[in-house]
Tab-separated table of C-alpha atoms and ligand atoms in Angstrom:
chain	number	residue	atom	x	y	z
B	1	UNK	CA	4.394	-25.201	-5.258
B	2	UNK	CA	7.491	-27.035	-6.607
B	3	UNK	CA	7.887	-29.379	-3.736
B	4	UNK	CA	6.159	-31.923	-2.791
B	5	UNK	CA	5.252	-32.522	1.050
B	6	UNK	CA	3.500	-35.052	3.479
B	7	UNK	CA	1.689	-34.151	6.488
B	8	UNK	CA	0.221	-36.243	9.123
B	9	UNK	CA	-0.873	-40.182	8.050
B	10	UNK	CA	-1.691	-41.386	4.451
B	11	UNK	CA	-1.558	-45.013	3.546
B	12	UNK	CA	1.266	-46.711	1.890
B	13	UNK	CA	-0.203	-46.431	-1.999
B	14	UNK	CA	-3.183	-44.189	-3.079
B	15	UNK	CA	-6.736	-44.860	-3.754
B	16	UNK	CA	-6.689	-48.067	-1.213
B	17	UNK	CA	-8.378	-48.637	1.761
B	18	UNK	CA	-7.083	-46.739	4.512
B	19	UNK	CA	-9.561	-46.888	8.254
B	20	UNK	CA	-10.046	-44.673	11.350
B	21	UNK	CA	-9.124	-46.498	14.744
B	22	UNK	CA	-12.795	-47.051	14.644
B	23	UNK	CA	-12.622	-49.046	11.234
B	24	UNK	CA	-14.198	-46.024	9.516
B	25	UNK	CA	-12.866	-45.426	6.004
B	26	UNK	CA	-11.264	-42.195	5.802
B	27	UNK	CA	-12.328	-40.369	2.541
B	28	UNK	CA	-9.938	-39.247	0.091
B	29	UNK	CA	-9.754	-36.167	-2.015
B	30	UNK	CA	-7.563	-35.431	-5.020
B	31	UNK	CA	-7.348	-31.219	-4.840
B	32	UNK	CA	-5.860	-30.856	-7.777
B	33	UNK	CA	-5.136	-27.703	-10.643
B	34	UNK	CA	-5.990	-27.757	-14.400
B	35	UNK	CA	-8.031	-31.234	-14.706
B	36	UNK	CA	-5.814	-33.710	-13.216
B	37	UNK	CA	-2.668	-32.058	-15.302
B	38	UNK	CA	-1.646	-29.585	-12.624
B	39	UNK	CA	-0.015	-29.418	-9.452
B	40	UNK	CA	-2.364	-31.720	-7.128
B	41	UNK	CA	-2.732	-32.671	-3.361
B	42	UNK	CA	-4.592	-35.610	-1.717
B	43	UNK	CA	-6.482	-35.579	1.357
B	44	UNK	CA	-7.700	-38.179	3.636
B	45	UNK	CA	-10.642	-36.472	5.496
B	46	UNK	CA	-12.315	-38.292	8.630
B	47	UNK	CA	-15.780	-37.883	6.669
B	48	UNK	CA	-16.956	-37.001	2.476
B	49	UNK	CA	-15.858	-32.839	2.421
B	50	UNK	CA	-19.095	-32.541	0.459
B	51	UNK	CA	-21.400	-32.889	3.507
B	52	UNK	CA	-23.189	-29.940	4.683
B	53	UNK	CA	-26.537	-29.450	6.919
B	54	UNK	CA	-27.853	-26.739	4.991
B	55	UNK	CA	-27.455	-24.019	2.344
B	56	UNK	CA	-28.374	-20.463	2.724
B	57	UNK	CA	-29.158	-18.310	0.137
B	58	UNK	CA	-26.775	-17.105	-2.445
B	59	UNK	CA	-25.363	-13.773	-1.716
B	60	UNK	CA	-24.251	-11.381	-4.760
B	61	UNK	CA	-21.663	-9.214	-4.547
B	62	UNK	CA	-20.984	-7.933	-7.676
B	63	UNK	CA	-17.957	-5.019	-7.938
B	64	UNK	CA	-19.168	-1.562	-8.091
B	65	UNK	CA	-16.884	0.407	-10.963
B	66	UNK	CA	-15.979	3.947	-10.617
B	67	UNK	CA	-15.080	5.451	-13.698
B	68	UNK	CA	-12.794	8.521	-13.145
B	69	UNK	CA	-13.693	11.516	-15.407
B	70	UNK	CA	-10.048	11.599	-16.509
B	71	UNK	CA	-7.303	8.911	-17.511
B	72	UNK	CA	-4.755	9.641	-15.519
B	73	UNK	CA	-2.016	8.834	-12.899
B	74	UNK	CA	-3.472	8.068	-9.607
B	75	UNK	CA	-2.956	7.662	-5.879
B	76	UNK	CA	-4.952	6.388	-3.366
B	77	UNK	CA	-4.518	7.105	-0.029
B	78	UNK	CA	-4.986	4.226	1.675
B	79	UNK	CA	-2.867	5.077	4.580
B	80	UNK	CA	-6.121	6.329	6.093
B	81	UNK	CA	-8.539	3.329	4.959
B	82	UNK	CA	-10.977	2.623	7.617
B	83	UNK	CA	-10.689	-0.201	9.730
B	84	UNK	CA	-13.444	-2.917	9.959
B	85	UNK	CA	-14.453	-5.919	9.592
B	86	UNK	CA	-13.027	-9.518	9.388
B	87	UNK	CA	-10.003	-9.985	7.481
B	88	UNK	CA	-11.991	-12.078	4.537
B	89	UNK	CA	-15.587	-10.316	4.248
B	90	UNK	CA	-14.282	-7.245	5.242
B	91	UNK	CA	-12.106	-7.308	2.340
B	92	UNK	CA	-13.223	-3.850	0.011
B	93	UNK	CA	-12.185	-4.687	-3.956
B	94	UNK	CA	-10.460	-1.272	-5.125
B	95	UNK	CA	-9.071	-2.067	-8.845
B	96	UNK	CA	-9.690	-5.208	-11.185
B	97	UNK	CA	-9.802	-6.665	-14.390
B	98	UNK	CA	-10.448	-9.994	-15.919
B	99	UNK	CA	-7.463	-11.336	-14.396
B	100	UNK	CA	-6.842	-10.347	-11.060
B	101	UNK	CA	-8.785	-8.423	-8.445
B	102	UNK	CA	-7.110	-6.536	-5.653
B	103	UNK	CA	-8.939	-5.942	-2.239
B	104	UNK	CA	-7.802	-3.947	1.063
B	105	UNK	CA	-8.808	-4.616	4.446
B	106	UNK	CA	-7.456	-3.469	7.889
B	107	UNK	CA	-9.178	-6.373	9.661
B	108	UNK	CA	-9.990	-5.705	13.701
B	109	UNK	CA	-12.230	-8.697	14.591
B	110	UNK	CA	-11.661	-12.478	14.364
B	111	UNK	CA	-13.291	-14.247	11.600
B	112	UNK	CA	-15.752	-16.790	13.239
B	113	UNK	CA	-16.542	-18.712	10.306
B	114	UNK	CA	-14.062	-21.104	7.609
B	115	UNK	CA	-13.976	-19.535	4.518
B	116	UNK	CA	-12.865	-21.103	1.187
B	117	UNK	CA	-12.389	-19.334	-2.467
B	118	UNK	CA	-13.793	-21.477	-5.254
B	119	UNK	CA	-13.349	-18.985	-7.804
B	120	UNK	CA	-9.440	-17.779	-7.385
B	121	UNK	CA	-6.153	-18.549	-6.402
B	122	UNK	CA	-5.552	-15.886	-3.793
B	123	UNK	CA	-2.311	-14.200	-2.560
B	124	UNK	CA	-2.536	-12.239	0.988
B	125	UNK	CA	-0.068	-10.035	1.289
B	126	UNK	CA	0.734	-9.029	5.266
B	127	UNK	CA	1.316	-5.117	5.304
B	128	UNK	CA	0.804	-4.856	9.094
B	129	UNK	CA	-0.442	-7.667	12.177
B	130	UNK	CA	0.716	-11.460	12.781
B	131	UNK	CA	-1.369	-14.452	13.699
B	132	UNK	CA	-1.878	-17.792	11.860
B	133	UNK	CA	-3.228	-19.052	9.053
B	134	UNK	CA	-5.317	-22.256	9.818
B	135	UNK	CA	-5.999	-24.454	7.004
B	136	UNK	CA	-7.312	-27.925	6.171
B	137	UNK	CA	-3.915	-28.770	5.477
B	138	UNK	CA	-2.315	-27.243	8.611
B	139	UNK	CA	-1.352	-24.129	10.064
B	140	UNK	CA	1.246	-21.373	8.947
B	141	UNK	CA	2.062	-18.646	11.734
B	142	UNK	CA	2.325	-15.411	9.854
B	143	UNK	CA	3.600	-11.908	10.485
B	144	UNK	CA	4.358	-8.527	8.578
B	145	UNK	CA	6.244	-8.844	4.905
B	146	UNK	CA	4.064	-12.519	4.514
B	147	UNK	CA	2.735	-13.426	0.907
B	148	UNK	CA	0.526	-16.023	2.104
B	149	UNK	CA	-0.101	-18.169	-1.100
B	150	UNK	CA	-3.592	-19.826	-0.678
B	151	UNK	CA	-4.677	-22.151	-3.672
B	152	UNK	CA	-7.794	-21.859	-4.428
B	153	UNK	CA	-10.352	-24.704	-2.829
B	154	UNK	CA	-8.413	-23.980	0.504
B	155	UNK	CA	-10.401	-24.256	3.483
B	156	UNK	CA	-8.910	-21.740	5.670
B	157	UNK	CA	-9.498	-19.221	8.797
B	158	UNK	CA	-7.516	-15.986	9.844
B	159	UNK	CA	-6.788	-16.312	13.837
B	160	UNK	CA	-4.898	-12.963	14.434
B	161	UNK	CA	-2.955	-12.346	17.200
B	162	UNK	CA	-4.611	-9.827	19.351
B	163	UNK	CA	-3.376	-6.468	19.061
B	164	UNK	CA	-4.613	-2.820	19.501
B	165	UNK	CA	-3.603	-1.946	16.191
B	166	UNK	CA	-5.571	-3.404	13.320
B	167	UNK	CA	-3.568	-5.641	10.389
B	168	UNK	CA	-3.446	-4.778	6.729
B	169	UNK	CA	-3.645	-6.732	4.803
B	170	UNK	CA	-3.216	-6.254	0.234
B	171	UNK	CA	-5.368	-9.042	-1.296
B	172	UNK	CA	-4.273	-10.473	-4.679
B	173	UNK	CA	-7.085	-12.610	-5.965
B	174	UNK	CA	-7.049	-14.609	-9.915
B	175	UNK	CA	-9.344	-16.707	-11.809
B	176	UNK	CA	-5.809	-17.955	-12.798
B	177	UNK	CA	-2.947	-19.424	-10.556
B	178	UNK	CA	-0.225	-17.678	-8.983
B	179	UNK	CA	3.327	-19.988	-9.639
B	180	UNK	CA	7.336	-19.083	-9.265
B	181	UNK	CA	8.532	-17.840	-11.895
B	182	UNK	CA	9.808	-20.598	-14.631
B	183	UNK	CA	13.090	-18.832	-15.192
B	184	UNK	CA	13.976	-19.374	-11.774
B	185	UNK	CA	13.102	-23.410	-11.974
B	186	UNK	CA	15.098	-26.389	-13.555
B	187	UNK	CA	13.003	-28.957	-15.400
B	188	UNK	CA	13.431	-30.795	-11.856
B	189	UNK	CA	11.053	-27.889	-10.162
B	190	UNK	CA	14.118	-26.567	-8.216
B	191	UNK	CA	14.981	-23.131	-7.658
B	192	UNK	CA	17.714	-21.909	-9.189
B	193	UNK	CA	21.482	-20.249	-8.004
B	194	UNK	CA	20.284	-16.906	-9.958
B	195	UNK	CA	16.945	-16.898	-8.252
B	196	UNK	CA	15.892	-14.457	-5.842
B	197	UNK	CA	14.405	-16.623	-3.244
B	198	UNK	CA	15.566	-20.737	-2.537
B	199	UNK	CA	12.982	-23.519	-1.000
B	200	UNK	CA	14.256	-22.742	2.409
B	201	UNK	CA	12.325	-19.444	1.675
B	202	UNK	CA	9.393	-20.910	1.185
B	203	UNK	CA	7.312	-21.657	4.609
B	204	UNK	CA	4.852	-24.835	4.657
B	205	UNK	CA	1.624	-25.986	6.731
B	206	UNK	CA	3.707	-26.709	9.812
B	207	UNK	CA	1.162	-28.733	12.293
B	208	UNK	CA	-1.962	-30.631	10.973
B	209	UNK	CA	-4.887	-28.773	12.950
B	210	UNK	CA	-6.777	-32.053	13.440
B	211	UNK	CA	-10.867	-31.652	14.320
B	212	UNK	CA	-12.107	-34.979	12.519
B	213	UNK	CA	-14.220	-35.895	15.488
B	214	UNK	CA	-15.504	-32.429	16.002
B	215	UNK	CA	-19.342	-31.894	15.624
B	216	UNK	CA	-21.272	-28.769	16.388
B	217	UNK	CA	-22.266	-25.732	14.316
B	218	UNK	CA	-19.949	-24.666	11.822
B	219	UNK	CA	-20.283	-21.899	8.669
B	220	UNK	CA	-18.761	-22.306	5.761
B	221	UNK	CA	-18.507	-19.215	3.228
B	222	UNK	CA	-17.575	-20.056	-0.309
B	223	UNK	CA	-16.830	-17.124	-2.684
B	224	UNK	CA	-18.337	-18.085	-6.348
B	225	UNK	CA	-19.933	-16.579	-8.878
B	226	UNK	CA	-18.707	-13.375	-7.824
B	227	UNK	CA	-20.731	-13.889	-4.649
B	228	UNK	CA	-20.591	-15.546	-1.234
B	229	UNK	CA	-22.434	-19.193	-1.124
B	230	UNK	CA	-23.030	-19.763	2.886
B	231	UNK	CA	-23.118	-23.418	3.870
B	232	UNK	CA	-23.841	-24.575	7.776
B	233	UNK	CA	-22.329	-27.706	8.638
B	234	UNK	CA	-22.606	-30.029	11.250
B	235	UNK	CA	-18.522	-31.002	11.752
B	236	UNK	CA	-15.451	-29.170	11.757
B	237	UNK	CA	-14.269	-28.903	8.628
B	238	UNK	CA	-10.719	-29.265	9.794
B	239	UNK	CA	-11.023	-33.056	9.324
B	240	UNK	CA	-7.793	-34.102	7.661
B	241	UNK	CA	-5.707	-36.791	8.919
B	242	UNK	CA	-3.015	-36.343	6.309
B	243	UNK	CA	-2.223	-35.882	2.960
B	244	UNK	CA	0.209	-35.038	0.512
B	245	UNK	CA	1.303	-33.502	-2.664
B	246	UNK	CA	2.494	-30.600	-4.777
B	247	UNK	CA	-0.887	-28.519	-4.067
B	248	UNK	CA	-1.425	-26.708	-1.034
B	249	UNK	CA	-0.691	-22.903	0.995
B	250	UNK	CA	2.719	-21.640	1.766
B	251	UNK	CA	4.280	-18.647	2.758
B	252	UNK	CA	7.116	-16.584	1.739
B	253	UNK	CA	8.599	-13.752	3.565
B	254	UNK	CA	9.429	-10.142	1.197
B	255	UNK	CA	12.205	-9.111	3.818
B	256	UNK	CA	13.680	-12.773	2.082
B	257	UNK	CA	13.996	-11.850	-1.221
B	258	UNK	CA	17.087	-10.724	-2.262
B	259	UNK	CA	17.466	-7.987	-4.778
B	260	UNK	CA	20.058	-7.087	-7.451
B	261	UNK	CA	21.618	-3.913	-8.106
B	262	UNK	CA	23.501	-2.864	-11.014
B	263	UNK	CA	26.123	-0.943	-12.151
B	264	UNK	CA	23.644	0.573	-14.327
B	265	UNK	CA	19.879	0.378	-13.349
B	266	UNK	CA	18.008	-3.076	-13.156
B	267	UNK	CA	14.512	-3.008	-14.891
B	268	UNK	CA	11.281	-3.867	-13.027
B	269	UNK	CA	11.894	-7.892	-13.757
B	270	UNK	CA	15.222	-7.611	-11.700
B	271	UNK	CA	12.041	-7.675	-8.874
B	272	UNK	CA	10.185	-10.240	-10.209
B	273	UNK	CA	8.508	-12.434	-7.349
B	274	UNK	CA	5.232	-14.414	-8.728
B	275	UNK	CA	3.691	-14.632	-11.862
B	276	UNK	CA	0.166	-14.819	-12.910
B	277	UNK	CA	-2.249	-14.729	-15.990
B	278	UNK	CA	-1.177	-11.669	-17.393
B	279	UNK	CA	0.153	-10.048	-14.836
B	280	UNK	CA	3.530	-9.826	-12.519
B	281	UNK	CA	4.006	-9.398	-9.088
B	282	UNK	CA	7.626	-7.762	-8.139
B	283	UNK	CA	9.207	-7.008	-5.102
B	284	UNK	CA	10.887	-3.697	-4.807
B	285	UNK	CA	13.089	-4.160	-1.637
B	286	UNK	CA	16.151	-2.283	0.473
B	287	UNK	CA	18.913	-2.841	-1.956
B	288	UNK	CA	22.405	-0.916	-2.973
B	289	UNK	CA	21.691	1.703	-5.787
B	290	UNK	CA	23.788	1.521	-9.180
B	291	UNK	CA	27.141	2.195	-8.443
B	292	UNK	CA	28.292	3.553	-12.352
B	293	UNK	CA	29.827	7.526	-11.002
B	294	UNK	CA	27.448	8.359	-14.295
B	295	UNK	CA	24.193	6.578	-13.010
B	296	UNK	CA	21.225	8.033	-12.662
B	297	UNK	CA	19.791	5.710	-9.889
B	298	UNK	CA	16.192	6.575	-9.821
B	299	UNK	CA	13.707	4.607	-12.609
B	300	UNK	CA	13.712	6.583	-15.722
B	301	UNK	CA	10.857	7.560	-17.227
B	302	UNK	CA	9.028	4.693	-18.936
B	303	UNK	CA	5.898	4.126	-20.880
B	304	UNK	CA	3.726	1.613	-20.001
B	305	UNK	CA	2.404	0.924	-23.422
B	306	UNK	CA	1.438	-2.790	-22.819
B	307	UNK	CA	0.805	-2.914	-18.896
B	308	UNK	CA	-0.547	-1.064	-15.844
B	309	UNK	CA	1.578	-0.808	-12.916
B	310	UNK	CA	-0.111	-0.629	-9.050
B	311	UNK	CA	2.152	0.011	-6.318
B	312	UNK	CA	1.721	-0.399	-2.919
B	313	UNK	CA	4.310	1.157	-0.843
B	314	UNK	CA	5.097	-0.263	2.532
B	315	UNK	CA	8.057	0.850	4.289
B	316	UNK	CA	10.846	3.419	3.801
B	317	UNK	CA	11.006	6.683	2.091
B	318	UNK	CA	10.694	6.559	-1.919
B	319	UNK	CA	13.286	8.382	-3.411
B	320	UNK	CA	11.465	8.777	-7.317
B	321	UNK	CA	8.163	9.719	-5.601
B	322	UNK	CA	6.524	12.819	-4.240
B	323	UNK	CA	3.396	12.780	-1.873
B	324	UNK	CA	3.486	9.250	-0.939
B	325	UNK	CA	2.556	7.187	2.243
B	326	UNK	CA	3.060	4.095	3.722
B	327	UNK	CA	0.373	2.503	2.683
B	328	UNK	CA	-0.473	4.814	-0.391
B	329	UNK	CA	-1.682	2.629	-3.759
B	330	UNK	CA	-0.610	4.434	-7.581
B	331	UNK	CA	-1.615	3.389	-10.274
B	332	UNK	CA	0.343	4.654	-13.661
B	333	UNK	CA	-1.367	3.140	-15.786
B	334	UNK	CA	-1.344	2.239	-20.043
B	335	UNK	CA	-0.153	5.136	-22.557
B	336	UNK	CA	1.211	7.450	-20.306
B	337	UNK	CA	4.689	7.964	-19.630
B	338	UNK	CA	6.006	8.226	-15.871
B	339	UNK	CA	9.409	8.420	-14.059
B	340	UNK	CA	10.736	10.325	-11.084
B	341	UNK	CA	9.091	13.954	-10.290
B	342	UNK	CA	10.906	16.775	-10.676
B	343	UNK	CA	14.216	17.105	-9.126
B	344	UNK	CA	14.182	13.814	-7.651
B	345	UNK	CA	16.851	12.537	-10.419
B	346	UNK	CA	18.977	15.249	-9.510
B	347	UNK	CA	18.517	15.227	-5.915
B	348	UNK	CA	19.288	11.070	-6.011
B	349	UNK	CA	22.667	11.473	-8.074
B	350	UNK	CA	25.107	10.250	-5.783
B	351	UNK	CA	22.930	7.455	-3.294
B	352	UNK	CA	24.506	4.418	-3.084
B	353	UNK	CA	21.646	2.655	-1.057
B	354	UNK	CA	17.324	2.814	-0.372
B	355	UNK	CA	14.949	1.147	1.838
B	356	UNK	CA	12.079	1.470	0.042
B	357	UNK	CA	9.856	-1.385	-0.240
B	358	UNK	CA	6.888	-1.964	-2.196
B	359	UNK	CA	5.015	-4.318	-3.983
B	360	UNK	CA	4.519	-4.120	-8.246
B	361	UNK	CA	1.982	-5.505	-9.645
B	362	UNK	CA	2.157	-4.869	-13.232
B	363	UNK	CA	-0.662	-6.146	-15.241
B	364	UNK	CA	-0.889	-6.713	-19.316
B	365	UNK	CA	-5.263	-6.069	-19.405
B	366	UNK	CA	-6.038	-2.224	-18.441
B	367	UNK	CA	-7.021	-2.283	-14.724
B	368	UNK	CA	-10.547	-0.657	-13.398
B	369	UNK	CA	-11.102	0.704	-10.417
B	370	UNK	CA	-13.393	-0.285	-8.163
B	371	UNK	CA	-15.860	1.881	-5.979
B	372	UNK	CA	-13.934	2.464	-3.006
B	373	UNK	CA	-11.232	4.041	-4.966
B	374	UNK	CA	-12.913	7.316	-5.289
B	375	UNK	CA	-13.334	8.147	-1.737
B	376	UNK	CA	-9.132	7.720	-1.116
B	377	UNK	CA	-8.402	9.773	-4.645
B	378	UNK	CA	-5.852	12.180	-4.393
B	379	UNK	CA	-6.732	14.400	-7.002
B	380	UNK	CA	-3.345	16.456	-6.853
B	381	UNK	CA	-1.419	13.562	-7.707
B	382	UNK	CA	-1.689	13.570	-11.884
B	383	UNK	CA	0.077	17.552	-11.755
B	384	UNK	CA	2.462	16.036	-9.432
B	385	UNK	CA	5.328	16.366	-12.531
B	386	UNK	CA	4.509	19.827	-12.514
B	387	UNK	CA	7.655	21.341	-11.719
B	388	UNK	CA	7.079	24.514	-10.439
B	389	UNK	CA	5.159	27.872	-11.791
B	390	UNK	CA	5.386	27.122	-15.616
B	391	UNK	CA	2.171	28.967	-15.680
B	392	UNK	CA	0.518	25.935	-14.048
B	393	UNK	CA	1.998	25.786	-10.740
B	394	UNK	CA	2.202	22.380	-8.902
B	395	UNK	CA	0.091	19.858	-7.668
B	396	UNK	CA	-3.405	22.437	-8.639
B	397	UNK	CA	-6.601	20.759	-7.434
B	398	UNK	CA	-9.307	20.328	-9.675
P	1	FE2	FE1	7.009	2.476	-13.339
């Protein structure tokens, strides 16, 4: 997070004495990235954050792969997902590699129980629903376009506004860290005229949600090991009286980034958003189409001969695709070519604006897909540049 921010009361220099009312020594933690290199945060808590009562039983959940039978472009149709669960353990994985790990869930009961990722940095992206993120290091109302960028270590709980629909919400989880983009920072960590988004952008912990003197039953799930590590404590673990630092959640709207359009068209990084190890994450948002009288304004054809590319499409109509939801998850992934399908360059010439919106996530390790994948497959999609009857016809199911 490139700036730095104080919330509620921390003492006048670091690593000194600093008391409760009660005379009580507040305990300080340094929550910090990469050793004591990167990006850190310190926390005065109202009691050590390494107390528990007791530790259940270590719970593996390792992903399930699905191997398709073919390479190929695919959709997923996730505009029909099924709804259930909490929004973090009701999380389903559906494509990973080494690097990143994306999960879907379309949440429609309240998580009980403070959860906290000690394996990943995790980004939540906020398709549908509102609420507010509750953290140990405050609270960040939320609604629909959110990235909600949670570092990992963060002890946080979903509290989502009730609703009769259920949220969705696009998980984005790294053994890595997510981080702005350098070529949109000075060596001062400020954002830049020429970048897409400026600090004002970027929404912080806004109210300390204070429970130091809380007791009672509590749960705790940690995610490590590829696995959930249940701890039951006897405090709320919302028991920071302040801290302070470069290290902690934020959130950034998608409906505030602000494209650029070309005369000519802009490539993928035009979009860029957040990086990661090895991967991108781009925002494809309503913008003006390239305005040359010459330009074809849909993505040419490209192949991705060093990366994958996931979409997730979540509002308007997509003028270079065919078959596609809100909702709906492709994948075109490494050595194969893709562009518009048939007739959509054509059909395009001449569009001066689109509201599509989607999210990129392009990523420089093949991706695999995880179980759930299969049952949202649309089969039809990989003959969906079939252009008519050349002998094959269109869109032929296996
Ligand atoms: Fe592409």
């Amino acid at each position: 997070m490139p700036m730095y921010h104080v919330m509620g009361e921390v003492p006048r220099k670091r690593h000194t004495q600093f008391r409760a009312p009660d005379g009580k020594l507040y305990v300080e933690e340094v929550f910090g990235l990469e050793g004591f290199d990167g990006p850190e945060s310190i926390l005065y808590h109202r009691r050590s954050p390494a107390r528990i009562s007791h530790a259940r039983p270590f719970e593996p959940r390792p992903i399930q792969e699905w191997v398709p039978n073919e390479w190929a472009h695919r959709h997923l149709r996730f505009a029909d997902f099924p709804v259930g669960g909490d929004p973090v353990r009701g999380r389903q994985p559906f494509m990973f590699n080494n690097d990143i790990t994306m999960w879907y869930v379309r949440p429609d009961s309240q998580q009980e129980f403070f959860y906290r990722n000690g394996m990943g940095d995790e980004i939540v992206f906020i398709h549908e629903g509102e609420g507010t993120l509750r953290t140990m290091f405050g609270s960040i109302p939320y609604g629909p376009g959110d990235y909600l960028v949670i570092p990992r270590g963060t002890i946080y709980q979903f509290e989502m506004t009730p609703s009769s629909e259920p949220q969705r919400h696009l998980v984005l989880e790294t053994p890595g860290h997510f981080s702005i983009p350098k070529d949109y920072r000075n060596q001062w960590g400020q954002l830049l005229e020429h970048a897409p988004y400026y600090h004002r952008d970027l929404r912080r912990p806004t109210e300390l949600d204070y429970h130091g003197d809380e007791s009672g039953a509590f749960e705790l799930h940690l995610r490590v090991n590829n696995g959930f590590q249940v701890y039951e404590l006897d405090h709320h673990p919302f028991d920071v009286v302040g801290w302070d630092g470069y290290n902690y959640p934020f959130a950034f709207n998608i409906w505030d980034f602000e494209p650029k359009a070309g005369r000519l068209h802009q490539p993928p990084p035009a979009h860029l958003t957040f990086r990661g190890p090895r991967f991108v994450i781009c925002s494809f948002m309503p913008r003006m189409l390239d305005w040359d009288k010459d330009a074809i304004v849909v993505p040419y054809h490209h192949s991705n001969l060093d990366s994958e590319e996931m979409l997730y499409y979540f509002n308007g109509n997509f003028a270079s695709r065919k078959g596609i939801d809100l909702s709906s998850i492709t994948l075109h992934p490494s050595g194969l070519p893709h562009g518009p399908q048939p007739g959509l360059d054509e059909k395009t010439i001449g569009m001066h604006w689109t509201d599509e919106a989607a999210v990129m996530v392009d990523t420089f390790r093949p991706l695999k897909y995880a179980a759930v994948a299969e049952q949202w497959d649309d089969p039809a999609y990989k003959y969906s540049w079939n252009d008519g009857p050349a002998g094959e016809g269109p869109m032929t199911v296996e």
